[in-house]
Amino acid sequence: MSQPVSPFPARFLPAIRALLQLQQHERYLGAIIFGSLARMEATDKSDCDAKVIVNEENPCSNINHPSIGGVKLDLTFLSLEQLRKHTREEMERAERIPIIAKSIILFDKTQQLQSLQQEARKAQPKKIRDDELQMLHFMIFHGNDKAERNLHDDPLTALLVMHVGLNDFLHYHYQLCGRWWVSSKRLLADLRTWDPPLAHLVEQFVSTGEVQAKFAYWRAIIDHIVEPLGGRQPIYENNCTCPICQRDLAHLLSFSQDGQNI
């Protein structure tokens, strides 16, 4: 099977043709492209992401960056078994959609790329389990607390905490909603397709510089994320409910005159 070159933008054709030419050699069993080019979202600034399947295991996992016709490739060579292993690891992590699931197969001498692609397309994104919610509530409290307590005394630190923490909070949101995580350059565009209110809040957050105004958007983002969970959980309620922790907490608090009820 060989993919015709006609669907691809003209600037990528020299690179695509070069990849297709590899099938003339015994060593090369297949090739796929992925990323923006495979999604038909490539622009005149896009690269060509590709994987080429070779007929033996490759101990080198480095990414190569040749330029063909003015287009930079991000290119790896690996065996079919290595690609299969990587794909199953992606399926087990269940954070981002497996690369081959949305790839375009340029050629496939063994027909095994097609079957691996069909397997990968059955993968489902990770969704946060009920037994993970206690830790999630804590991470949200902790991330917000680091920003809030520095608002007045160290506003630059507060800004940095919010900038760094936003990615984590959005990641939690994707997992709560059972969505595939995407790269940072695609986050806003992706959010606009399935959660426009949050996309708007994120737009306002990233375009605001004044720390108090930015913190207001930060809080609104958090409130949006935890709304399906019944809102923010007070930190003193964020205790494990398993019998072991409850027993040990009870022992601890029995020695404290002002111990919180648990």
Coordinates of C-alpha atoms in Angstrom, one line a residue:
M1 CA 0.0 0.0 0.0
S2 CA 1.3 3.4 -0.9
Q3 CA -0.3 6.8 0.0
P4 CA -0.7 9.2 -3.0
V5 CA 1.0 12.5 -2.5
S6 CA -1.8 14.7 -3.8
P7 CA -3.6 15.4 -0.5
F8 CA -0.5 17.1 0.9
P9 CA 0.3 20.8 0.6
A10 CA 2.9 21.5 -2.2
R11 CA 5.7 22.6 0.1
F12 CA 5.7 19.1 1.7
L13 CA 5.8 17.1 -1.5
P14 CA 9.6 16.8 -1.9
A15 CA 9.8 15.4 1.7
I16 CA 6.8 13.0 1.2
R17 CA 8.2 11.8 -2.1
A18 CA 11.6 11.1 -0.5
L19 CA 9.9 9.1 2.2
L20 CA 8.0 7.1 -0.3
Q21 CA 11.1 6.3 -2.3
L22 CA 12.5 4.4 0.8
Q23 CA 10.1 1.6 0.0
Q24 CA 12.3 0.6 -2.9
H25 CA 14.9 -0.6 -0.4
E26 CA 14.6 -3.9 1.5
R27 CA 15.5 -2.3 4.8
Y28 CA 12.4 -0.1 5.0
L29 CA 9.1 -1.7 5.7
G30 CA 6.8 1.3 6.2
A31 CA 6.5 5.0 7.0
I32 CA 4.0 7.1 8.7
I33 CA 3.5 10.9 9.1
F34 CA 1.7 12.4 12.1
G35 CA 1.1 15.7 13.8
S36 CA -0.3 18.8 12.0
L37 CA 0.4 17.4 8.5
A38 CA -1.5 14.2 9.2
R39 CA -4.4 16.3 10.7
M40 CA -4.4 18.4 7.5
E41 CA -3.7 21.5 9.8
A42 CA -0.2 22.2 8.5
T43 CA 0.9 25.8 7.7
D44 CA 3.8 27.3 6.0
K45 CA 5.7 27.1 9.3
S46 CA 4.9 23.5 10.1
D47 CA 7.4 20.6 10.1
C48 CA 7.0 17.1 8.8
D49 CA 6.8 14.6 11.6
A50 CA 7.6 11.0 10.4
K51 CA 8.5 7.6 11.6
V52 CA 10.1 5.0 9.3
I53 CA 9.9 1.3 10.0
V54 CA 13.1 -0.7 9.5
N55 CA 13.6 -4.4 9.3
E56 CA 15.7 -4.7 12.5
E57 CA 15.6 -3.2 16.0
N58 CA 17.2 0.2 16.2
P59 CA 19.1 0.8 19.5
C60 CA 19.1 4.6 18.7
S61 CA 15.9 6.5 19.7
N62 CA 17.2 10.0 18.7
I63 CA 15.1 12.2 16.5
N64 CA 16.7 13.4 13.3
H65 CA 16.1 16.7 11.6
P66 CA 17.0 16.7 7.9
S67 CA 15.7 19.4 5.6
I68 CA 14.2 18.4 2.3
G69 CA 12.9 21.0 -0.1
G70 CA 13.1 23.6 2.7
V71 CA 10.9 21.5 5.1
K72 CA 12.4 20.3 8.3
L73 CA 11.6 16.7 9.2
D74 CA 11.4 15.4 12.7
L75 CA 12.3 11.8 11.9
T76 CA 12.9 8.5 13.7
F77 CA 13.8 5.1 12.5
L78 CA 12.6 2.1 14.5
S79 CA 11.4 -1.5 14.0
L80 CA 7.8 -2.6 13.9
E81 CA 8.1 -4.3 17.2
Q82 CA 9.5 -1.1 18.8
L83 CA 6.6 0.9 17.3
R84 CA 4.2 -1.7 18.7
K85 CA 5.8 -1.4 22.1
H86 CA 5.7 2.4 22.1
T87 CA 2.0 2.3 21.0
R88 CA 1.0 0.0 23.7
E89 CA 2.8 2.1 26.3
E90 CA 0.9 5.1 25.0
M91 CA -2.4 3.2 25.3
E92 CA -1.6 2.2 28.9
R93 CA -0.7 5.8 29.8
A94 CA -3.9 6.9 28.2
E95 CA -3.0 10.6 28.3
R96 CA -2.5 11.5 24.7
I97 CA -4.0 9.7 21.7
P98 CA -1.5 7.1 20.4
I99 CA 0.6 8.6 17.6
I100 CA -0.3 6.0 15.0
A101 CA -4.0 6.3 15.7
K102 CA -4.2 9.6 13.8
S103 CA -1.2 9.1 11.5
I104 CA -1.2 8.8 7.7
I105 CA 0.4 5.6 6.5
L106 CA 2.7 6.4 3.6
F107 CA 3.5 2.8 2.8
D108 CA 3.2 -0.5 4.7
K109 CA 4.8 -3.6 3.2
T110 CA 3.7 -5.9 5.9
Q111 CA 0.2 -4.6 6.4
Q112 CA 0.9 -4.6 10.1
L113 CA 0.9 -0.8 10.4
Q114 CA -2.8 -0.9 9.4
S115 CA -3.6 -3.5 12.1
L116 CA -1.7 -1.6 14.7
Q117 CA -3.5 1.6 13.8
Q118 CA -6.9 -0.1 14.2
E119 CA -5.8 -1.4 17.6
A120 CA -4.6 2.1 18.7
R121 CA -7.9 3.7 17.6
K122 CA -9.7 1.6 20.2
A123 CA -7.8 3.3 23.0
Q124 CA -9.7 5.5 25.4
P125 CA -8.4 8.5 27.4
K126 CA -7.7 8.2 31.1
K127 CA -10.5 9.4 33.3
I128 CA -9.8 10.3 36.9
R129 CA -11.1 7.6 39.3
D130 CA -13.1 8.2 42.4
D131 CA -10.2 7.0 44.6
E132 CA -8.0 9.7 43.0
L133 CA -10.3 12.7 43.8
Q134 CA -8.9 13.2 47.3
M135 CA -5.4 13.8 45.9
L136 CA -6.8 15.9 43.1
H137 CA -8.6 18.2 45.5
F138 CA -5.4 18.6 47.5
M139 CA -3.3 19.4 44.4
I140 CA -5.8 22.1 43.4
F141 CA -5.8 23.6 46.9
H142 CA -2.0 23.4 47.0
G143 CA -1.5 25.0 43.6
N144 CA -3.9 27.9 44.4
D145 CA -2.4 28.4 47.9
K146 CA 1.1 28.9 46.6
A147 CA -0.2 31.7 44.4
E148 CA -2.6 33.3 46.9
R149 CA -0.2 33.6 49.8
N150 CA 2.4 35.4 47.6
L151 CA 0.0 37.9 46.0
H152 CA 1.0 40.8 48.1
D153 CA 4.4 40.0 49.4
D154 CA 5.9 38.5 46.3
P155 CA 3.7 39.2 43.2
L156 CA 6.3 37.9 40.7
T157 CA 6.4 34.6 42.5
A158 CA 2.6 34.5 42.5
L159 CA 2.6 35.2 38.7
L160 CA 5.1 32.5 38.1
V161 CA 3.2 29.9 40.2
M162 CA 0.0 30.6 38.2
H163 CA 1.8 30.4 34.8
V164 CA 3.4 27.1 35.7
G165 CA 0.3 25.7 37.5
L166 CA -2.2 26.4 34.7
N167 CA -0.9 23.5 32.6
D168 CA -1.4 21.1 35.5
F169 CA -4.9 22.4 36.2
L170 CA -5.9 22.1 32.6
H171 CA -4.5 18.6 32.6
Y172 CA -6.7 17.7 35.5
H173 CA -9.7 19.1 33.7
Y174 CA -9.0 17.0 30.6
Q175 CA -8.8 13.9 32.8
L176 CA -12.0 14.7 34.7
C177 CA -13.8 15.1 31.4
G178 CA -12.2 12.0 29.8
R179 CA -10.6 13.9 27.0
W180 CA -7.3 13.3 25.2
W181 CA -4.6 15.7 26.3
V182 CA -3.1 17.8 23.5
S183 CA 0.1 19.8 23.1
S184 CA 0.3 23.3 24.5
K185 CA 0.1 24.9 21.0
R186 CA -3.2 23.2 20.4
L187 CA -4.8 23.7 23.9
L188 CA -6.8 26.8 23.2
A189 CA -8.1 25.6 19.8
D190 CA -9.1 22.3 21.3
L191 CA -10.8 23.8 24.3
R192 CA -12.8 26.1 22.0
T193 CA -14.4 23.0 20.4
W194 CA -15.7 21.4 23.6
D195 CA -15.5 23.9 26.5
P196 CA -15.8 27.4 25.2
P197 CA -16.4 29.1 28.6
L198 CA -13.1 27.7 29.9
A199 CA -11.3 28.6 26.7
H200 CA -12.5 32.2 27.2
L201 CA -11.2 32.3 30.8
V202 CA -7.8 30.9 29.7
E203 CA -7.6 33.5 26.9
Q204 CA -8.3 36.3 29.5
F205 CA -5.8 34.8 31.9
V206 CA -2.9 34.6 29.5
S207 CA -3.5 38.1 28.1
T208 CA -3.7 39.8 31.6
G209 CA -0.6 41.0 33.3
E210 CA -1.7 42.8 36.5
V211 CA -1.4 40.3 39.3
Q212 CA -4.8 40.8 41.0
A213 CA -6.7 40.7 37.8
K214 CA -4.8 37.7 36.7
F215 CA -5.6 36.0 40.0
A216 CA -9.3 36.6 39.5
Y217 CA -9.2 34.7 36.2
W218 CA -7.1 32.0 37.9
R219 CA -9.7 31.5 40.6
A220 CA -12.5 31.5 38.0
I221 CA -10.6 28.7 36.1
I222 CA -10.3 26.7 39.2
D223 CA -13.9 27.1 40.1
H224 CA -14.9 26.0 36.6
I225 CA -12.7 22.9 36.8
V226 CA -14.0 21.8 40.3
E227 CA -17.7 22.7 39.6
P228 CA -18.6 19.1 38.6
L229 CA -17.0 17.9 41.9
G230 CA -19.3 20.1 43.9
G231 CA -16.9 23.0 44.1
R232 CA -13.7 23.5 46.1
Q233 CA -13.2 21.2 49.1
P234 CA -12.1 22.9 52.3
I235 CA -8.6 21.6 53.1
Y236 CA -9.5 20.4 56.6
E237 CA -12.0 18.1 55.0
N238 CA -9.4 16.7 52.6
N239 CA -8.6 13.6 54.6
C240 CA -8.4 10.0 53.5
T241 CA -11.4 8.0 54.5
C242 CA -9.8 4.6 54.6
P243 CA -10.0 2.8 58.0
I244 CA -6.3 2.9 58.6
C245 CA -5.9 6.7 58.1
Q246 CA -9.1 7.4 60.0
R247 CA -7.8 5.4 63.0
D248 CA -4.4 7.1 63.0
L249 CA -6.0 10.5 62.6
A250 CA -8.3 9.8 65.5
H251 CA -5.4 8.8 67.7
L252 CA -3.5 12.0 66.7
L253 CA -6.4 14.3 67.3
S254 CA -7.2 12.7 70.6
F255 CA -4.1 14.4 71.9
S256 CA -5.1 17.8 70.6
Q257 CA -7.5 20.0 72.5
D258 CA -8.4 22.0 69.3
G259 CA -8.4 18.9 67.0
Q260 CA -10.7 19.0 64.0
N261 CA -13.5 16.5 63.9
I262 CA -12.9 14.0 61.2

